[in-house]
Amino acid sequence: MIAEVRRAAQILRAGGLVAFPTETVYGLGADASSATAVARLYAAKGRPADHPVIVHFADAERAFEWAREVPEAARKLAAKFWPGPLTLILKRSAKAKDFVTGGQDNVGLRVPSHPVAQALLRAFGGGVAAPSANRFGSLSATTAAHVADELNVELVLDGGASEVGIESTIVDLSGTNAVLLRPGRISKSQLEEVLKIKIQEKNSDSPRHSGGLERHYAPKTPAKLVPPYALDAEIAKRGSSVAVLAFSRPDERVDYWIRMPSEPQAYAQRLYAALRELDGAGCAAILIETPPATPEWVAVLDRLSRATG
Ligand code: TXA
Ligand code: MG
């Protein structure tokens, strides 16, 4: 792995693209200081050029060089949760160019904890722009094989299956209030506990400006959330033409059924791989049993509601 990481850092320096594991999902990385490298990144993903991208660093000190103001709240969250699955949006410094901020005055910064990501970021030294390593709008990749399935990249570093399984929590600290832009493994209440202030919520249904979050993390097969009490009737109606993601035991009427863990972190870890598998079954629809509407399921529910459009 050491030789591969060194080669990956060389590819980044030469303006190329490298996919690498993080604890959340796999990232597709490019030198965040290079306009041509980032342009190549957007082209590989099929992503609109005005979307901002998260810049990754080995440590908080390097990350904060890309912000012109580092509020106390950012220092507290970084001290508590970095390296880890948290992205901070801060006012940008001159290092964060328009091609990584989507022309906005703020920048997304993250220090991932995965040892391979850490090794790569240390070997490279600078900021690595990295969206999730999937085609724009589709499901994030949580294994090296998922990345290779859908993207043509020179090198994919294989760090095993991502432990968190869903993308980082994003907190916007660039304005007067702290705003949760994307829920994740690190919960709103964990953030509030550290900051001792209330964090505002961005309604996931509200329309987003071009710099907002992607609308979908969606499979190609139409997917539908079904409350537990309605699952049986829905299956009876549609029969074997559906694939099912549920908490309950497989039903003999359905050929493609994945039983999911009842614990939210274990569920999140397996979510994208499970949806990819069911997506490949060629069914008319994917039925997803709705998880409980409790705070510990917020991040999973956010991804499921996007997946079901
Ligand atoms: O866990 C993660 O965050 C993964 C891994 C690879 O680090 N990355 C990831 O990147 O999910 P991406 O590009 O797929 O999603 C990042 C989201 C995008 O929806 C983008 O619009 C938003 O973060 N974002 C990035 N920079 C932003 C900024 N300056 N202001 C507002 N939103 C921003
Ligand atoms: Mg993404």
Tab-separated table of C-alpha atoms and ligand atoms in Angstrom:
chain	number	residue	atom	x	y	z
A	1	MET	CA	0.000	0.000	0.000
A	2	ILE	CA	2.844	2.440	0.744
A	3	ALA	CA	4.115	2.227	-2.837
A	4	GLU	CA	0.583	2.674	-4.160
A	5	VAL	CA	-0.031	5.705	-1.960
A	6	ARG	CA	3.219	7.229	-3.218
A	7	ARG	CA	2.147	6.597	-6.796
A	8	ALA	CA	-1.269	8.121	-6.033
A	9	ALA	CA	0.374	11.284	-4.687
A	10	GLN	CA	2.471	11.502	-7.857
A	11	ILE	CA	-0.628	11.189	-10.024
A	12	LEU	CA	-2.274	14.003	-8.038
A	13	ARG	CA	0.828	16.204	-8.454
A	14	ALA	CA	0.744	15.568	-12.195
A	15	GLY	CA	-2.867	16.795	-12.343
A	16	GLY	CA	-4.445	13.342	-12.542
A	17	LEU	CA	-7.297	11.692	-10.667
A	18	VAL	CA	-7.109	9.099	-7.903
A	19	ALA	CA	-9.981	7.373	-6.116
A	20	PHE	CA	-9.353	6.716	-2.436
A	21	PRO	CA	-11.204	5.322	0.576
A	22	THR	CA	-12.504	7.501	3.373
A	23	GLU	CA	-14.415	6.414	6.474
A	24	THR	CA	-17.648	7.797	4.956
A	25	VAL	CA	-17.578	6.854	1.254
A	26	TYR	CA	-14.891	6.648	-1.452
A	27	GLY	CA	-13.711	9.969	-2.874
A	28	LEU	CA	-12.510	10.867	-6.357
A	29	GLY	CA	-9.541	13.137	-5.722
A	30	ALA	CA	-7.750	15.869	-7.649
A	31	ASP	CA	-5.243	18.589	-6.710
A	32	ALA	CA	-7.547	21.294	-5.315
A	33	SER	CA	-5.090	24.024	-6.381
A	34	SER	CA	-5.125	23.027	-10.035
A	35	ALA	CA	-7.879	24.302	-12.313
A	36	THR	CA	-7.156	21.673	-14.954
A	37	ALA	CA	-7.112	18.805	-12.451
A	38	VAL	CA	-10.450	19.906	-10.961
A	39	ALA	CA	-11.922	20.338	-14.459
A	40	ARG	CA	-10.879	16.762	-15.198
A	41	LEU	CA	-12.578	15.674	-11.958
A	42	TYR	CA	-15.880	17.304	-12.877
A	43	ALA	CA	-15.744	15.775	-16.355
A	44	ALA	CA	-15.083	12.273	-14.943
A	45	LYS	CA	-18.079	12.569	-12.618
A	46	GLY	CA	-20.343	14.229	-15.149
A	47	ARG	CA	-20.910	16.954	-12.598
A	48	PRO	CA	-21.983	20.539	-13.407
A	49	ALA	CA	-18.978	22.879	-13.076
A	50	ASP	CA	-20.732	25.393	-10.800
A	51	HIS	CA	-21.099	22.895	-7.942
A	52	PRO	CA	-18.674	23.343	-5.034
A	53	VAL	CA	-16.478	20.447	-3.971
A	54	ILE	CA	-15.133	19.513	-0.533
A	55	VAL	CA	-11.370	19.979	-0.060
A	56	HIS	CA	-9.619	17.324	2.036
A	57	PHE	CA	-6.535	17.740	4.226
A	58	ALA	CA	-4.348	15.645	6.504
A	59	ASP	CA	-4.952	17.933	9.502
A	60	ALA	CA	-6.902	20.948	10.755
A	61	GLU	CA	-3.934	23.291	10.577
A	62	ARG	CA	-3.594	22.797	6.820
A	63	ALA	CA	-7.371	22.848	6.325
A	64	PHE	CA	-7.781	26.191	8.086
A	65	GLU	CA	-5.239	27.849	5.769
A	66	TRP	CA	-8.000	27.651	3.182
A	67	ALA	CA	-10.345	29.758	5.375
A	68	ARG	CA	-9.884	33.477	5.906
A	69	GLU	CA	-11.801	33.414	9.175
A	70	VAL	CA	-11.858	30.479	11.545
A	71	PRO	CA	-14.612	31.042	14.102
A	72	GLU	CA	-14.289	29.572	17.582
A	73	ALA	CA	-17.087	27.124	16.705
A	74	ALA	CA	-14.982	25.708	13.860
A	75	ARG	CA	-11.983	25.216	16.152
A	76	LYS	CA	-14.130	23.424	18.719
A	77	LEU	CA	-15.713	21.085	16.179
A	78	ALA	CA	-12.361	20.375	14.535
A	79	ALA	CA	-10.759	19.602	17.904
A	80	LYS	CA	-13.566	17.199	18.748
A	81	PHE	CA	-14.391	15.533	15.422
A	82	TRP	CA	-11.338	15.785	13.124
A	83	PRO	CA	-10.041	13.560	11.758
A	84	GLY	CA	-13.526	12.223	11.130
A	85	PRO	CA	-16.781	12.361	9.163
A	86	LEU	CA	-17.438	16.103	9.414
A	87	THR	CA	-17.228	18.845	6.765
A	88	LEU	CA	-17.097	22.507	7.761
A	89	ILE	CA	-18.158	25.309	5.421
A	90	LEU	CA	-16.118	28.435	6.167
A	91	LYS	CA	-15.360	31.747	4.465
A	92	ARG	CA	-12.668	31.002	1.941
A	93	SER	CA	-9.106	32.306	1.837
A	94	ALA	CA	-7.280	33.111	-1.410
A	95	LYS	CA	-6.181	29.462	-1.639
A	96	ALA	CA	-9.744	28.328	-2.359
A	97	LYS	CA	-10.315	29.307	-5.966
A	98	ASP	CA	-13.642	29.644	-7.762
A	99	PHE	CA	-13.225	26.223	-9.374
A	100	VAL	CA	-13.526	24.468	-5.983
A	101	THR	CA	-16.083	26.812	-4.391
A	102	GLY	CA	-18.425	26.989	-7.370
A	103	GLY	CA	-17.742	30.737	-7.348
A	104	GLN	CA	-19.080	31.134	-3.804
A	105	ASP	CA	-17.284	33.002	-1.044
A	106	ASN	CA	-17.075	29.905	1.166
A	107	VAL	CA	-15.309	26.566	1.006
A	108	GLY	CA	-16.012	23.053	2.304
A	109	LEU	CA	-13.162	21.570	4.387
A	110	ARG	CA	-12.741	18.048	5.692
A	111	VAL	CA	-10.060	16.001	7.470
A	112	PRO	CA	-10.904	12.315	6.964
A	113	SER	CA	-9.765	9.646	9.420
A	114	HIS	CA	-9.353	6.613	7.147
A	115	PRO	CA	-5.693	5.549	7.378
A	116	VAL	CA	-5.295	5.300	3.586
A	117	ALA	CA	-6.846	8.753	3.099
A	118	GLN	CA	-4.543	10.096	5.818
A	119	ALA	CA	-1.487	8.507	4.178
A	120	LEU	CA	-2.411	9.933	0.776
A	121	LEU	CA	-3.105	13.434	2.129
A	122	ARG	CA	0.195	13.441	4.020
A	123	ALA	CA	2.144	12.198	1.015
A	124	PHE	CA	0.511	14.812	-1.215
A	125	GLY	CA	0.742	17.631	1.325
A	126	GLY	CA	-1.843	19.992	-0.165
A	127	GLY	CA	-5.617	20.075	-0.442
A	128	VAL	CA	-7.382	17.315	-2.362
A	129	ALA	CA	-10.720	18.168	-3.939
A	130	ALA	CA	-12.861	15.058	-3.634
A	131	PRO	CA	-16.526	14.496	-4.286
A	132	SER	CA	-17.921	11.025	-3.729
A	133	ALA	CA	-16.495	8.636	-6.341
A	134	ASN	CA	-19.646	8.012	-8.349
A	135	ARG	CA	-21.294	9.433	-11.450
A	136	PHE	CA	-23.193	12.651	-10.694
A	137	GLY	CA	-26.578	11.952	-9.086
A	138	SER	CA	-26.029	8.235	-8.546
A	139	LEU	CA	-25.289	6.291	-5.358
A	140	SER	CA	-22.030	6.949	-3.534
A	141	ALA	CA	-19.418	4.191	-3.647
A	142	THR	CA	-18.427	2.429	-0.428
A	143	THR	CA	-15.974	-0.109	-1.915
A	144	ALA	CA	-13.168	0.055	-4.482
A	145	ALA	CA	-15.171	-2.279	-6.742
A	146	HIS	CA	-18.122	0.137	-6.788
A	147	VAL	CA	-15.781	2.900	-7.944
A	148	ALA	CA	-14.247	0.783	-10.707
A	149	ASP	CA	-17.767	-0.232	-11.854
A	150	GLU	CA	-18.764	3.249	-12.762
A	151	LEU	CA	-15.725	5.489	-13.169
A	152	ASN	CA	-12.697	5.261	-15.390
A	153	VAL	CA	-9.815	6.248	-13.063
A	154	GLU	CA	-6.121	5.565	-13.389
A	155	LEU	CA	-5.795	4.367	-9.805
A	156	VAL	CA	-8.291	3.273	-7.153
A	157	LEU	CA	-6.724	2.797	-3.713
A	158	ASP	CA	-8.493	-0.089	-2.015
A	159	GLY	CA	-9.079	0.476	1.689
A	160	GLY	CA	-11.909	-2.002	2.187
A	161	ALA	CA	-15.567	-1.161	2.768
A	162	SER	CA	-16.180	2.327	4.203
A	163	GLU	CA	-17.022	2.130	7.877
A	164	VAL	CA	-19.614	4.930	8.136
A	165	GLY	CA	-21.194	4.216	4.746
A	166	ILE	CA	-22.925	7.561	4.202
A	167	GLU	CA	-21.389	10.950	3.400
A	168	SER	CA	-20.014	13.336	6.037
A	169	THR	CA	-22.132	15.630	8.178
A	170	ILE	CA	-21.884	19.155	6.706
A	171	VAL	CA	-22.128	22.238	8.959
A	172	ASP	CA	-22.115	25.723	7.514
A	173	LEU	CA	-20.277	28.135	9.847
A	174	SER	CA	-19.761	30.859	7.242
A	175	GLY	CA	-22.767	32.928	8.338
A	176	THR	CA	-24.141	34.226	11.631
A	177	ASN	CA	-25.857	30.941	12.482
A	178	ALA	CA	-24.543	27.400	12.411
A	179	VAL	CA	-26.603	25.490	9.833
A	180	LEU	CA	-26.739	21.748	9.257
A	181	LEU	CA	-26.545	21.280	5.469
A	182	ARG	CA	-26.332	17.481	5.437
A	183	PRO	CA	-26.970	15.070	8.328
A	184	GLY	CA	-24.486	12.240	8.858
A	185	ARG	CA	-22.916	9.936	11.433
A	186	ILE	CA	-22.075	12.931	13.630
A	187	SER	CA	-25.503	14.047	14.765
A	188	LYS	CA	-26.955	17.504	15.298
A	189	SER	CA	-27.143	16.900	19.048
A	190	GLN	CA	-23.464	15.863	19.168
A	191	LEU	CA	-22.575	19.127	17.426
A	192	GLU	CA	-24.812	21.156	19.731
A	193	GLU	CA	-23.264	19.514	22.756
A	194	VAL	CA	-19.826	20.770	21.710
A	195	LEU	CA	-20.941	24.227	20.541
A	196	LYS	CA	-23.473	24.885	23.335
A	197	ILE	CA	-25.711	26.580	20.779
A	198	LYS	CA	-28.645	25.473	18.656
A	199	ILE	CA	-27.873	24.430	15.125
A	200	GLN	CA	-30.390	25.410	12.492
A	201	GLU	CA	-31.694	22.899	10.094
A	202	LYS	CA	-31.751	23.279	6.368
A	203	ASN	CA	-34.961	21.757	5.097
A	204	SER	CA	-33.958	19.025	2.658
A	205	ASP	CA	-37.012	19.791	0.524
A	206	SER	CA	-36.249	23.463	0.102
A	207	PRO	CA	-34.970	24.481	-3.324
A	208	ARG	CA	-31.191	24.775	-3.504
A	209	HIS	CA	-29.015	27.259	-5.260
A	210	SER	CA	-26.386	25.841	-7.587
A	211	GLY	CA	-24.007	25.516	-4.658
A	212	GLY	CA	-26.443	23.415	-2.705
A	213	LEU	CA	-26.409	19.711	-2.138
A	214	GLU	CA	-26.998	17.241	-4.903
A	215	ARG	CA	-30.651	16.349	-5.225
A	216	HIS	CA	-30.246	12.615	-5.576
A	217	TYR	CA	-28.223	9.727	-4.365
A	218	ALA	CA	-30.453	7.498	-6.397
A	219	PRO	CA	-30.566	4.010	-7.902
A	220	LYS	CA	-31.714	3.693	-11.531
A	221	THR	CA	-34.645	1.475	-10.550
A	222	PRO	CA	-37.572	3.520	-9.172
A	223	ALA	CA	-37.450	3.212	-5.382
A	224	LYS	CA	-40.286	3.806	-2.937
A	225	LEU	CA	-40.457	4.150	0.842
A	226	VAL	CA	-43.137	1.920	2.330
A	227	PRO	CA	-44.197	2.053	5.988
A	228	PRO	CA	-43.877	-1.299	7.800
A	229	TYR	CA	-47.637	-1.825	8.048
A	230	ALA	CA	-48.084	-1.363	4.274
A	231	LEU	CA	-45.236	-3.600	3.090
A	232	ASP	CA	-47.252	-6.806	2.917
A	233	ALA	CA	-50.046	-5.256	0.857
A	234	GLU	CA	-47.555	-3.572	-1.466
A	235	ILE	CA	-45.802	-6.888	-2.123
A	236	ALA	CA	-49.142	-8.650	-2.659
A	237	LYS	CA	-50.028	-6.023	-5.253
A	238	ARG	CA	-46.718	-6.106	-7.166
A	239	GLY	CA	-45.539	-9.671	-6.616
A	240	SER	CA	-42.142	-10.838	-7.797
A	241	SER	CA	-41.492	-7.737	-9.912
A	242	VAL	CA	-40.097	-5.908	-6.882
A	243	ALA	CA	-36.888	-5.970	-4.893
A	244	VAL	CA	-37.172	-5.258	-1.169
A	245	LEU	CA	-34.939	-3.642	1.454
A	246	ALA	CA	-36.506	-4.340	4.826
A	247	PHE	CA	-36.002	-5.065	8.515
A	248	SER	CA	-38.134	-8.144	8.419
A	249	ARG	CA	-37.310	-11.641	7.178
A	250	PRO	CA	-37.388	-12.404	3.447
A	251	ASP	CA	-40.811	-13.115	2.001
A	252	GLU	CA	-41.078	-16.070	-0.355
A	253	ARG	CA	-43.058	-14.041	-2.915
A	254	VAL	CA	-39.989	-11.848	-3.523
A	255	ASP	CA	-36.750	-13.024	-5.197
A	256	TYR	CA	-34.552	-10.091	-4.260
A	257	TRP	CA	-34.766	-9.224	-0.599
A	258	ILE	CA	-32.092	-7.717	1.621
A	259	ARG	CA	-32.660	-7.788	5.341
A	260	MET	CA	-31.184	-4.689	6.954
A	261	PRO	CA	-29.843	-4.226	10.510
A	262	SER	CA	-32.156	-2.582	13.025
A	263	GLU	CA	-29.314	-0.440	14.365
A	264	PRO	CA	-28.920	2.832	12.387
A	265	GLN	CA	-25.103	2.925	12.113
A	266	ALA	CA	-24.938	-0.664	10.858
A	267	TYR	CA	-27.796	0.129	8.453
A	268	ALA	CA	-25.981	3.199	7.103
A	269	GLN	CA	-22.801	1.219	6.585
A	270	ARG	CA	-24.590	-1.279	4.331
A	271	LEU	CA	-27.091	1.047	2.670
A	272	TYR	CA	-25.392	1.947	-0.630
A	273	ALA	CA	-24.044	-1.545	-1.299
A	274	ALA	CA	-27.525	-2.967	-0.671
A	275	LEU	CA	-29.200	-0.438	-2.982
A	276	ARG	CA	-26.587	-1.133	-5.680
A	277	GLU	CA	-27.248	-4.842	-5.397
A	278	LEU	CA	-31.034	-4.441	-5.627
A	279	ASP	CA	-30.599	-1.945	-8.472
A	280	GLY	CA	-28.765	-4.644	-10.406
A	281	ALA	CA	-31.607	-7.141	-9.996
A	282	GLY	CA	-33.539	-5.667	-12.915
A	283	CYS	CA	-36.817	-5.342	-11.015
A	284	ALA	CA	-39.577	-2.861	-11.812
A	285	ALA	CA	-39.244	-1.207	-8.402
A	286	ILE	CA	-37.341	-1.247	-5.120
A	287	LEU	CA	-39.509	-1.128	-1.998
A	288	ILE	CA	-37.758	0.219	1.087
A	289	GLU	CA	-39.304	-0.349	4.492
A	290	THR	CA	-39.326	3.063	6.211
A	291	PRO	CA	-37.069	3.226	9.291
A	292	PRO	CA	-38.375	4.782	12.518
A	293	ALA	CA	-38.827	8.568	12.560
A	294	THR	CA	-36.452	9.051	15.498
A	295	PRO	CA	-33.349	11.290	15.718
A	296	GLU	CA	-30.854	8.436	15.333
A	297	TRP	CA	-32.316	7.616	11.908
A	298	VAL	CA	-32.215	11.187	10.530
A	299	ALA	CA	-29.128	10.711	8.306
A	300	VAL	CA	-30.355	7.403	6.875
A	301	LEU	CA	-33.832	8.836	6.259
A	302	ASP	CA	-32.265	11.799	4.461
A	303	ARG	CA	-30.452	9.442	2.047
A	304	LEU	CA	-33.524	7.254	1.612
A	305	SER	CA	-35.745	10.201	0.806
A	306	ARG	CA	-33.232	11.338	-1.834
A	307	ALA	CA	-32.970	7.816	-3.229
A	308	THR	CA	-36.735	7.685	-3.579
A	309	GLY	CA	-36.773	11.164	-5.148
B	1	TXA	O1	-18.176	12.166	3.118
B	1	TXA	C1	-18.007	13.015	2.248
B	1	TXA	O2	-18.233	14.226	2.441
B	1	TXA	C2	-17.495	12.529	0.879
B	1	TXA	C3	-16.063	12.041	1.050
B	1	TXA	C4	-15.430	11.655	-0.260
B	1	TXA	O3	-15.302	13.009	1.715
B	1	TXA	N1	-17.585	13.580	-0.092
B	1	TXA	C5	-18.776	13.998	-0.610
B	1	TXA	O4	-18.626	14.938	-1.605
B	1	TXA	O5	-19.831	13.572	-0.256
B	1	TXA	P1	-19.795	15.324	-2.600
B	1	TXA	O6	-19.195	16.319	-3.531
B	1	TXA	O7	-20.371	14.116	-3.201
B	1	TXA	O8	-20.827	16.043	-1.703
B	1	TXA	C6	-20.458	17.221	-1.049
B	1	TXA	C7	-21.619	18.161	-0.915
B	1	TXA	C8	-22.111	18.624	-2.273
B	1	TXA	O9	-23.498	18.461	-2.335
B	1	TXA	C9	-21.733	20.079	-2.317
B	1	TXA	O10	-22.717	20.856	-2.962
B	1	TXA	C10	-21.593	20.448	-0.862
B	1	TXA	O11	-21.133	19.304	-0.238
B	1	TXA	N2	-20.593	21.494	-0.704
B	1	TXA	C11	-19.277	21.433	-0.952
B	1	TXA	N3	-18.697	22.620	-0.771
B	1	TXA	C12	-19.679	23.468	-0.398
B	1	TXA	C13	-19.729	24.844	-0.096
B	1	TXA	N4	-18.653	25.607	-0.147
B	1	TXA	N5	-20.929	25.372	0.243
B	1	TXA	C14	-22.052	24.603	0.276
B	1	TXA	N6	-22.072	23.297	-0.017
B	1	TXA	C15	-20.897	22.739	-0.341
B	2	MG	MG	-21.845	12.857	-3.927
